[in-house]
Short mmCIF file of C-alpha atoms and ligand atoms in Angstrom, two decimals:
data_model
loop_
_atom_site.label_atom_id
_atom_site.label_comp_id
_atom_site.label_asym_id
_atom_site.label_seq_id
_atom_site.Cartn_x
_atom_site.Cartn_y
_atom_site.Cartn_z
CA MET J 12 96.71 -163.37 15.60
CA SER J 13 93.97 -164.96 13.89
CA ASP J 14 92.85 -162.35 11.69
CA GLY J 15 96.46 -162.86 9.83
CA SER J 16 98.55 -159.55 11.24
CA LYS J 17 101.20 -159.67 13.93
CA GLU J 18 100.69 -156.74 16.50
CA ASN J 19 103.08 -156.92 19.61
CA VAL J 20 100.83 -155.13 21.46
CA VAL J 21 96.94 -155.02 21.37
CA ILE J 22 95.82 -151.74 23.30
CA VAL J 23 92.31 -151.95 24.67
CA GLY J 24 90.89 -148.53 25.26
CA GLY J 25 91.70 -145.28 23.27
CA GLY J 26 91.89 -142.74 25.99
CA PRO J 27 94.73 -140.51 26.53
CA ALA J 28 96.00 -143.41 28.49
CA GLY J 29 95.97 -146.18 25.62
CA ALA J 30 96.84 -143.52 23.00
CA ALA J 31 99.78 -142.32 24.37
CA ALA J 32 100.85 -145.63 24.53
CA ALA J 33 100.29 -146.16 21.55
CA CYS J 34 101.97 -143.33 20.19
CA ILE J 35 105.48 -144.38 21.80
CA LEU J 36 104.88 -147.72 20.83
CA ALA J 37 104.39 -146.99 17.08
CA GLU J 38 107.38 -144.44 17.48
CA ALA J 39 109.51 -147.33 18.27
CA LYS J 40 108.30 -149.14 15.13
CA ARG J 41 106.36 -151.94 17.38
CA ALA J 42 103.30 -153.01 15.57
CA VAL J 43 100.25 -152.04 17.64
CA LEU J 44 96.57 -152.47 17.49
CA LEU J 45 94.47 -150.33 19.27
CA ILE J 46 90.96 -151.17 19.60
CA GLU J 47 88.54 -148.26 20.84
CA ARG J 48 84.82 -148.85 21.60
CA ASP J 49 83.36 -145.72 20.47
CA ALA J 50 82.89 -145.38 16.54
CA VAL J 51 83.38 -141.30 16.54
CA PRO J 52 84.96 -138.68 19.13
CA ARG J 53 82.47 -138.08 22.28
CA HIS J 54 82.38 -136.02 25.32
CA LYS J 55 83.49 -137.26 28.53
CA VAL J 56 83.14 -136.56 31.99
CA CYS J 57 85.85 -134.38 32.92
CA GLY J 58 87.18 -131.19 34.38
CA GLU J 59 89.04 -130.73 31.13
CA PHE J 60 91.70 -129.00 33.57
CA LEU J 61 95.07 -129.96 32.05
CA SER J 62 98.05 -129.90 34.91
CA ILE J 63 101.85 -128.64 33.65
CA GLU J 64 102.78 -132.41 33.84
CA ALA J 65 99.57 -133.47 31.71
CA GLN J 66 101.08 -130.44 29.13
CA THR J 67 104.73 -132.09 29.42
CA TYR J 68 103.55 -135.62 28.32
CA LEU J 69 101.21 -134.09 25.52
CA ALA J 70 104.25 -131.85 24.24
CA HIS J 71 106.43 -135.19 24.03
CA LEU J 72 103.51 -136.58 21.95
CA GLY J 73 103.51 -134.14 19.91
CA ILE J 74 100.32 -132.71 20.54
CA ASP J 75 99.84 -128.66 20.06
CA LEU J 76 97.44 -127.43 22.40
CA ASP J 77 97.78 -123.69 21.31
CA GLY J 78 96.78 -125.18 17.55
CA LEU J 79 93.72 -126.95 19.16
CA GLY J 80 92.58 -123.74 20.55
CA ALA J 81 93.01 -124.99 24.54
CA SER J 82 92.47 -121.85 27.06
CA ARG J 83 95.29 -120.58 29.47
CA ILE J 84 94.17 -120.96 33.05
CA SER J 85 96.71 -119.38 35.62
CA ARG J 86 94.13 -118.67 38.55
CA LEU J 87 92.24 -120.67 41.18
CA ARG J 88 89.25 -119.24 42.66
CA LEU J 89 87.85 -121.24 45.71
CA ILE J 90 84.39 -120.91 46.41
CA ARG J 91 81.99 -121.67 49.26
CA LYS J 92 78.42 -120.16 50.25
CA ARG J 93 79.25 -116.16 49.66
CA GLN J 94 82.84 -116.59 50.60
CA GLN J 95 85.71 -116.80 47.90
CA THR J 96 89.42 -116.59 47.73
CA GLU J 97 91.72 -116.53 44.88
CA ILE J 98 95.49 -118.12 44.50
CA ASP J 99 97.85 -117.95 41.50
CA LEU J 100 98.31 -121.35 40.37
CA PRO J 101 101.98 -122.73 40.51
CA PHE J 102 101.75 -122.95 36.59
CA VAL J 103 99.76 -122.16 33.70
CA ALA J 104 97.17 -124.70 33.33
CA ARG J 105 95.21 -125.39 30.00
CA GLY J 106 91.48 -126.09 29.46
CA LEU J 107 90.55 -128.40 26.55
CA SER J 108 87.65 -130.68 26.28
CA ARG J 109 88.00 -133.79 26.07
CA ARG J 110 86.64 -134.88 22.54
CA THR J 111 89.04 -132.88 21.18
CA LEU J 112 92.06 -133.93 23.06
CA ASP J 113 91.23 -137.97 23.01
CA GLU J 114 90.68 -137.22 19.11
CA ALA J 115 94.10 -135.16 18.41
CA LEU J 116 95.98 -137.92 20.70
CA LEU J 117 93.98 -141.14 18.38
CA LEU J 118 94.98 -139.24 15.30
CA GLN J 119 98.38 -138.85 16.52
CA ALA J 120 98.82 -142.32 17.52
CA GLN J 121 97.76 -143.03 13.73
CA SER J 122 99.85 -140.94 12.01
CA ARG J 123 102.91 -142.71 13.80
CA GLY J 124 101.87 -146.07 12.76
CA ALA J 125 99.77 -147.44 15.00
CA ARG J 126 96.65 -149.85 13.94
CA LEU J 127 93.42 -148.11 14.82
CA ILE J 128 90.08 -150.31 15.16
CA ARG J 129 86.84 -147.70 15.80
CA GLY J 130 83.81 -149.24 17.42
CA ARG J 131 84.60 -152.29 18.39
CA MET J 132 84.35 -153.33 22.31
CA VAL J 133 86.19 -155.66 23.83
CA ARG J 134 83.92 -158.35 25.62
CA SER J 135 86.66 -160.35 27.50
CA ILE J 136 90.39 -160.92 27.87
CA SER J 137 91.90 -164.09 29.27
CA ALA J 138 95.03 -165.44 30.28
CA ASP J 139 97.69 -168.03 29.29
CA PRO J 140 98.08 -167.04 26.49
CA LEU J 141 96.56 -163.43 26.39
CA GLN J 142 93.64 -163.41 24.42
CA ILE J 143 91.18 -160.80 23.58
CA ASP J 144 87.57 -161.23 22.70
CA THR J 145 85.72 -158.40 20.67
CA GLY J 146 82.60 -160.97 20.56
CA SER J 147 83.26 -161.20 16.34
CA TYR J 148 84.65 -164.60 15.08
CA ASP J 149 88.05 -163.34 15.69
CA GLN J 150 90.11 -164.09 19.02
CA ILE J 151 93.11 -161.88 19.14
CA SER J 152 96.16 -162.99 20.59
CA ALA J 153 99.31 -160.95 21.69
CA GLU J 154 102.66 -160.70 23.17
CA ALA J 155 101.10 -158.05 25.29
CA VAL J 156 97.75 -156.32 26.54
CA PHE J 157 97.49 -152.97 27.52
CA LEU J 158 94.28 -152.35 29.57
CA ALA J 159 93.31 -148.75 29.01
CA THR J 160 89.43 -148.96 29.41
CA GLY J 161 89.44 -146.24 32.05
CA LYS J 162 86.49 -146.89 34.25
CA HIS J 163 85.10 -149.75 32.76
CA ASP J 164 86.24 -153.24 33.54
CA VAL J 165 86.42 -155.87 31.01
CA ARG J 166 85.62 -159.27 31.84
CA GLY J 167 88.13 -162.12 32.97
CA MET J 168 90.46 -158.91 34.01
CA LYS J 169 88.00 -157.13 36.61
CA ARG J 170 89.65 -154.50 39.03
CA ILE J 171 89.45 -154.96 42.73
CA SER J 172 87.89 -152.03 44.10
CA THR J 173 86.69 -152.71 47.22
CA GLY J 174 87.39 -149.90 50.26
CA THR J 175 87.53 -147.04 48.01
CA MET J 176 85.15 -144.23 48.00
CA ASN J 177 82.30 -144.87 45.36
CA ASP J 178 79.40 -143.11 46.84
CA LEU J 179 79.91 -140.16 44.22
CA ILE J 180 78.27 -139.14 40.98
CA GLY J 181 80.02 -137.02 38.10
CA PHE J 182 78.26 -134.60 36.07
CA LYS J 183 79.34 -132.37 32.93
CA LEU J 184 77.46 -129.90 30.95
CA HIS J 185 79.39 -127.17 28.65
CA TYR J 186 77.73 -123.94 28.32
CA ARG J 187 77.98 -120.75 26.41
CA LEU J 188 78.19 -117.88 28.83
CA THR J 189 76.76 -114.68 28.48
CA GLU J 190 79.62 -112.11 27.51
CA PRO J 191 80.39 -110.28 31.10
CA GLN J 192 80.39 -114.16 32.90
CA GLN J 193 82.63 -115.31 30.16
CA GLN J 194 85.03 -112.35 30.95
CA ALA J 195 84.70 -112.95 34.52
CA LEU J 196 85.63 -116.40 34.46
CA TYR J 197 88.62 -115.96 31.87
CA GLY J 198 91.59 -117.19 32.87
CA ALA J 199 90.63 -118.66 36.12
CA THR J 200 89.42 -122.47 37.44
CA GLU J 201 86.92 -121.76 39.79
CA VAL J 202 86.23 -124.54 42.64
CA LEU J 203 82.81 -124.45 43.98
CA LEU J 204 82.45 -126.30 47.02
CA PHE J 205 79.05 -127.62 48.50
CA SER J 206 77.49 -129.79 51.28
CA GLY J 207 78.37 -133.59 50.04
CA GLY J 208 80.60 -132.12 46.95
CA TYR J 209 82.08 -129.75 44.75
CA ALA J 210 82.22 -128.40 40.87
CA GLY J 211 84.66 -127.24 38.72
CA LEU J 212 84.05 -124.50 36.11
CA GLN J 213 86.55 -123.08 33.70
CA ILE J 214 86.56 -122.24 29.50
CA VAL J 215 87.96 -124.60 27.33
CA GLU J 216 88.20 -124.03 23.51
CA GLN J 217 85.94 -121.45 21.53
CA ASP J 218 85.04 -119.79 24.42
CA ILE J 219 82.98 -122.61 25.48
CA ALA J 220 82.66 -123.20 29.42
CA ASN J 221 82.98 -126.22 31.23
CA LEU J 222 80.97 -127.27 34.18
CA CYS J 223 82.02 -130.66 36.04
CA LEU J 224 80.64 -131.52 39.08
CA VAL J 225 80.71 -134.44 41.94
CA ALA J 226 77.72 -134.98 44.01
CA SER J 227 76.89 -137.50 46.77
CA ARG J 228 74.82 -140.30 45.80
CA GLN J 229 72.25 -139.76 48.73
CA ARG J 230 72.15 -135.84 47.72
CA PHE J 231 70.97 -136.70 44.10
CA GLU J 232 68.43 -139.25 45.74
CA GLN J 233 67.07 -136.50 47.95
CA VAL J 234 66.48 -134.05 45.16
CA GLY J 235 64.72 -136.99 43.41
CA LYS J 236 67.28 -138.17 41.01
CA ASN J 237 67.22 -135.12 38.74
CA TRP J 238 70.06 -133.10 37.31
CA ASP J 239 67.49 -129.47 37.00
CA ALA J 240 66.74 -130.12 40.84
CA LEU J 241 70.32 -130.95 41.66
CA LEU J 242 71.52 -127.76 39.88
CA ASP J 243 69.07 -125.86 41.53
CA TRP J 244 69.95 -127.27 45.14
CA ILE J 245 73.78 -126.34 44.29
CA GLU J 246 72.94 -122.95 43.20
CA GLY J 247 70.79 -122.51 46.18
CA GLU J 248 73.89 -122.89 48.60
CA CYS J 249 76.52 -121.43 45.97
CA PRO J 250 74.97 -117.90 44.40
CA HIS J 251 78.25 -117.75 42.84
CA LEU J 252 77.08 -120.64 40.32
CA ALA J 253 73.82 -119.37 39.98
CA GLU J 254 75.29 -115.97 38.81
CA ARG J 255 77.61 -117.62 36.30
CA LEU J 256 74.74 -119.63 34.90
CA ARG J 257 72.15 -117.01 34.69
CA ASP J 258 70.82 -116.81 30.88
CA ALA J 259 73.86 -119.53 29.93
CA GLU J 260 73.27 -121.31 27.02
CA PRO J 261 73.48 -125.29 27.94
CA LEU J 262 75.28 -126.82 24.93
CA PHE J 263 74.21 -130.52 25.39
CA GLU J 264 70.60 -131.77 26.00
CA ARG J 265 71.11 -133.28 29.20
CA PRO J 266 74.70 -133.64 31.38
CA LEU J 267 76.85 -136.68 30.71
CA SER J 268 76.93 -138.57 34.09
CA ILE J 269 79.53 -141.26 35.54
CA PHE J 270 78.24 -143.35 38.64
CA GLN J 271 80.54 -145.10 41.50
CA ILE J 272 83.58 -143.50 40.85
CA PRO J 273 86.35 -145.55 42.73
CA TYR J 274 88.25 -142.73 43.88
CA GLY J 275 91.39 -143.97 45.86
CA PHE J 276 91.49 -147.10 44.01
CA LEU J 277 95.47 -148.43 43.40
CA HIS J 278 95.48 -151.49 41.46
CA GLU J 279 97.62 -154.17 43.52
CA PRO J 280 98.41 -157.17 41.14
CA GLU J 281 97.76 -160.59 42.53
CA PRO J 282 100.69 -162.95 42.46
CA ASP J 283 99.07 -164.96 39.67
CA GLU J 284 98.33 -161.67 37.71
CA PRO J 285 99.88 -162.94 33.86
CA GLN J 286 102.92 -161.33 32.71
CA GLY J 287 102.40 -159.20 29.31
CA LEU J 288 99.35 -157.73 31.09
CA PHE J 289 99.80 -154.04 31.85
CA ARG J 290 96.91 -151.58 33.36
CA LEU J 291 97.02 -148.27 32.38
CA GLY J 292 95.27 -144.87 33.70
CA ASP J 293 91.87 -145.43 35.71
CA GLN J 294 92.84 -149.09 35.24
CA VAL J 295 95.65 -148.43 37.27
CA GLY J 296 94.75 -145.85 39.91
CA VAL J 297 92.03 -143.31 40.14
CA ILE J 298 92.79 -140.11 41.70
CA PRO J 299 90.12 -137.81 43.24
CA SER J 300 89.06 -135.38 40.60
CA PHE J 301 89.58 -132.04 41.81
CA THR J 302 93.25 -132.59 41.81
CA GLY J 303 93.27 -132.13 37.91
CA GLU J 304 95.68 -134.92 38.01
CA GLY J 305 94.17 -137.78 36.50
CA LEU J 306 95.01 -136.74 33.24
CA SER J 307 98.67 -136.65 33.73
CA ILE J 308 98.50 -140.05 35.79
CA ALA J 309 96.99 -141.43 32.42
CA LEU J 310 99.48 -139.92 30.08
CA HIS J 311 102.50 -141.17 32.48
CA SER J 312 101.31 -144.73 32.52
CA GLY J 313 100.85 -145.09 29.39
CA CYS J 314 104.35 -143.74 28.54
CA LEU J 315 106.03 -145.84 31.40
CA ALA J 316 104.29 -148.85 30.47
CA ALA J 317 105.22 -148.39 26.71
CA SER J 318 108.85 -147.57 27.78
CA THR J 319 108.83 -150.59 29.94
CA PHE J 320 107.51 -152.68 27.59
CA LEU J 321 110.58 -151.71 25.03
CA ALA J 322 113.20 -151.92 27.42
CA HIS J 323 111.89 -155.12 29.25
CA GLY J 324 109.64 -156.88 27.26
CA ARG J 325 106.56 -158.69 29.01
CA ALA J 326 107.54 -157.60 32.26
CA SER J 327 104.24 -156.18 33.49
CA SER J 328 104.96 -156.69 37.36
CA LEU J 329 108.04 -154.25 36.69
CA PHE J 330 105.80 -151.66 35.53
CA HIS J 331 102.94 -152.29 38.29
CA ARG J 332 105.68 -151.76 40.80
CA ARG J 333 106.81 -148.69 39.21
CA ILE J 334 103.76 -147.05 38.66
CA ARG J 335 102.56 -147.87 42.07
CA SER J 336 105.61 -146.27 43.62
CA ASP J 337 105.07 -143.14 41.48
CA ILE J 338 101.40 -142.44 42.31
CA HIS J 339 100.77 -144.10 45.80
CA LEU J 340 101.53 -141.19 47.81
CA SER J 341 99.42 -138.57 45.42
CA LEU J 342 96.65 -141.12 45.67
CA ARG J 343 96.44 -141.39 49.59
CA LEU J 344 96.98 -137.54 49.91
CA ALA J 345 93.91 -136.92 47.53
CA SER J 346 92.15 -139.18 49.17
CA VAL J 347 92.19 -137.71 52.56
CA LEU J 348 91.63 -134.09 50.76
CA ASN J 349 88.98 -135.17 49.14
CA ARG J 350 86.98 -136.51 52.44
CA ILE J 351 87.86 -133.06 53.84
CA VAL J 352 86.94 -130.96 50.84
CA ARG J 353 83.10 -132.65 50.93
CA HIS J 354 82.39 -131.34 54.29
CA GLY J 355 81.33 -127.88 56.00
CA ALA J 356 83.87 -127.78 58.40
CA GLY J 357 86.80 -129.03 55.96
CA GLN J 358 85.55 -126.72 53.52
CA GLN J 359 86.23 -123.67 55.65
CA ALA J 360 89.33 -124.85 57.01
CA VAL J 361 90.71 -125.22 53.41
CA LEU J 362 89.18 -121.66 52.53
CA GLN J 363 91.02 -120.15 55.33
CA VAL J 364 94.21 -121.92 54.48
CA CYS J 365 94.05 -120.62 51.02
CA SER J 366 93.46 -117.19 51.83
CA ILE J 367 95.73 -116.83 55.04
CA TRP J 368 98.70 -119.23 53.64
CA PRO J 369 98.46 -119.87 49.82
CA ALA J 370 102.22 -121.01 49.50
CA ALA J 371 100.88 -123.70 51.99
CA MET J 372 98.01 -124.80 49.70
CA ARG J 373 100.09 -124.77 46.50
CA HIS J 374 102.72 -126.82 48.38
CA LEU J 375 100.16 -129.34 49.28
CA THR J 376 98.61 -129.61 45.59
CA THR J 377 102.19 -130.23 44.61
CA LEU J 378 102.47 -133.21 46.27
CA THR J 379 99.35 -134.65 44.57
CA ARG J 380 100.82 -134.26 41.55
CA VAL J 381 103.28 -136.93 39.55
CA GLN J 382 106.45 -135.76 40.54
CA GLU J 383 109.09 -134.49 38.19
CA ALA J 384 111.39 -137.08 38.58
CA SER J 385 108.69 -139.64 37.79
CA VAL J 386 108.01 -137.56 34.76
CA SER J 387 111.43 -137.61 33.57
CA ARG J 388 112.08 -141.08 34.29
CA ALA J 389 109.18 -142.01 32.08
CA LEU J 390 110.37 -139.60 29.15
CA ALA J 391 114.01 -140.40 28.91
CA SER J 392 113.60 -144.21 28.89
C1 FAD A 422 84.40 -135.84 37.60
C2 FAD A 422 85.81 -135.87 37.15
C3 FAD A 422 86.10 -134.70 36.76
C4 FAD A 422 87.63 -135.13 35.95
N1 FAD A 422 88.25 -133.97 35.94
C5 FAD A 422 89.74 -133.83 35.65
C6 FAD A 422 90.40 -132.76 35.27
O1 FAD A 422 89.75 -131.71 35.35
N2 FAD A 422 91.64 -132.65 34.90
C7 FAD A 422 92.24 -134.17 34.76
O2 FAD A 422 93.57 -134.32 34.61
N3 FAD A 422 91.61 -135.67 35.08
C8 FAD A 422 90.28 -135.30 35.58
N4 FAD A 422 89.68 -136.35 36.10
C9 FAD A 422 90.02 -137.58 35.21
C10 FAD A 422 90.38 -138.18 34.15
O3 FAD A 422 88.96 -137.97 33.60
C11 FAD A 422 90.84 -139.68 33.87
O4 FAD A 422 91.72 -140.06 34.91
C12 FAD A 422 91.01 -140.08 32.69
O5 FAD A 422 90.07 -139.87 31.44
C13 FAD A 422 91.67 -141.30 32.43
O6 FAD A 422 92.09 -141.81 31.42
P1 FAD A 422 92.12 -143.06 30.69
O7 FAD A 422 92.56 -143.55 29.42
O8 FAD A 422 92.38 -144.11 31.60
O9 FAD A 422 90.31 -143.66 30.45
P2 FAD A 422 89.49 -142.74 29.54
O10 FAD A 422 89.59 -141.68 29.46
O11 FAD A 422 87.98 -143.20 30.20
O12 FAD A 422 89.51 -143.96 28.28
C14 FAD A 422 88.90 -145.12 28.21
C15 FAD A 422 88.48 -145.37 26.85
O13 FAD A 422 88.36 -146.74 26.97
C16 FAD A 422 87.32 -147.07 26.11
N5 FAD A 422 86.90 -148.55 26.29
C17 FAD A 422 86.12 -148.45 27.65
N6 FAD A 422 85.62 -149.97 27.60
C18 FAD A 422 86.21 -150.89 26.42
C19 FAD A 422 86.18 -151.88 25.86
N7 FAD A 422 85.40 -153.07 26.53
N8 FAD A 422 86.61 -152.26 24.45
C20 FAD A 422 87.19 -150.99 23.90
N9 FAD A 422 87.36 -149.87 24.51
C21 FAD A 422 86.87 -149.13 25.71
C22 FAD A 422 86.43 -145.80 26.29
O14 FAD A 422 85.54 -145.78 25.09
C23 FAD A 422 87.48 -144.82 26.45
O15 FAD A 422 87.37 -144.21 25.07
C24 FAD A 422 88.28 -136.43 36.15
C25 FAD A 422 87.59 -137.29 36.53
C26 FAD A 422 86.07 -137.10 36.96
C27 FAD A 422 85.41 -138.59 37.04
#
C-alpha cells in the first residue's frame, strides 16, 4: 500500500456484511483495513427485524443483543384494511435499530484488530492489480477487496441489476407511541398490507417503534411526492396504522428514504471478474424486505467470504459459487411472494392462508431464509 501499511484485505463499506467479514479476518490475525463512508453512526432504512439466523451470526461475532437492549418479538400480525390475523413466529426475533447494531459490529471488528477508517468514501476500484481510490493522494492496493457498500455501487465495479424490481421506494421513521399503543404492539411485528406496498411496525430498543415501508413510485407520485400525504393515504386504507400513530411523536424531522431498491438482484460474476474481489451483502444479493432476511444474508456472506479467503486465498469465484447456491432459492421465492403481497387479491390470499393454515405460512417463510446447513458450514470453516 502506498501509505506504508500492509493489509491483506481491504473492506469497502462498514455495514453488517463488511463488519462481519472484518471481525472474522481480524480474529484470524489477518491485517484488515475497513473503510466506511460515514464519519459517525447513522440511522438506515431498515425494518430492524433480526431473524434467528441473523441472531446466530451476531452471537458468533460476540454481539450481545440483550446488552444492547434489543426487543423480543414472537408474533406476526398481518393486517389489511380492517382485517387482521396473527400467527406465532417459528422463533423469537429481535428488534434493534441499525444505528446501534452497525456501530456495535464496527466496534467489535476494531476491538479484534481491524483498522477502521471512518468518514472516507471509496470513489473507484480497479482490477489488475486490485486498487482502491479514495479520492485523496493515496491509491490503496491489497491482496483482496471485499466490496460491501450495500445498495451503493462503486465506479469500476458496478452491479448489473437489470430485470430486478426497482419501482419501490423505502421509507423509515422512528416514533414514540402513546403508552396504550406501545403496550398493544409489544412482542409483535405488524405487517400492514396496502395497495402497491407494505409496512412493518415493531418496537426496537428503548421502546421506540420503527415504521418502515415500501411503496410504489407510482403511488408516491400520485400523492404529490410528499411523505405526509403518502402516510395519510396509507392510514386511510389501513385504519390500524392510523390508530397506532395517533398522538405518536415522530423522532426524526423527516423520514429516511431509499429509491430504486433492486429486489431480487443476484450477482452473476462475469468470466473476467478479477479473483480477489468478493461481493458481500446487498452487493451480492437483495432479498425483498418483508422476509426480514437481508441482514442474515449480509452477515452470512461476510462470514462465508472471510472463511473462504482464510482457506483458499483470493478464490473469490469459489465464494461467489457458494453464496449463489446458498441464497438463490430464497431470493427467487421471496421475489415471487413480494409480487403477490403488493396486490389486493394476493394480499387477501396470504391473509387467508395465515388464518386457516398458519403452519403452511410458517413453512413458506422458512424457505425464504438462509438454511441452517449453510449457516453451520459458514461458521464451521
Ligand atoms: C425497506 C427495507 C427494509 C428492510 N428491513 C429489513 C429487516 O427488517 N430485516 C433484515 O434482516 N433486513 C432488512 N432489510 C435489508 C437490510 O437492510 C440489508 O440487506 C442490509 O442492510 C445489507 O447490509 P450491507 O452490509 O450489505 O449494506 P449496508 O447496511 O447498506 O451497509 C453498507 C455500508 O457501506 C457504506 N458505503 C457505501 N458506499 C461506500 C463507499 N463508496 N465507500 C465507503 N463506504 C461506503 C455505507 O455508508 C454503509 O455503512 C431491509 C431493506 C429495506 C430496503
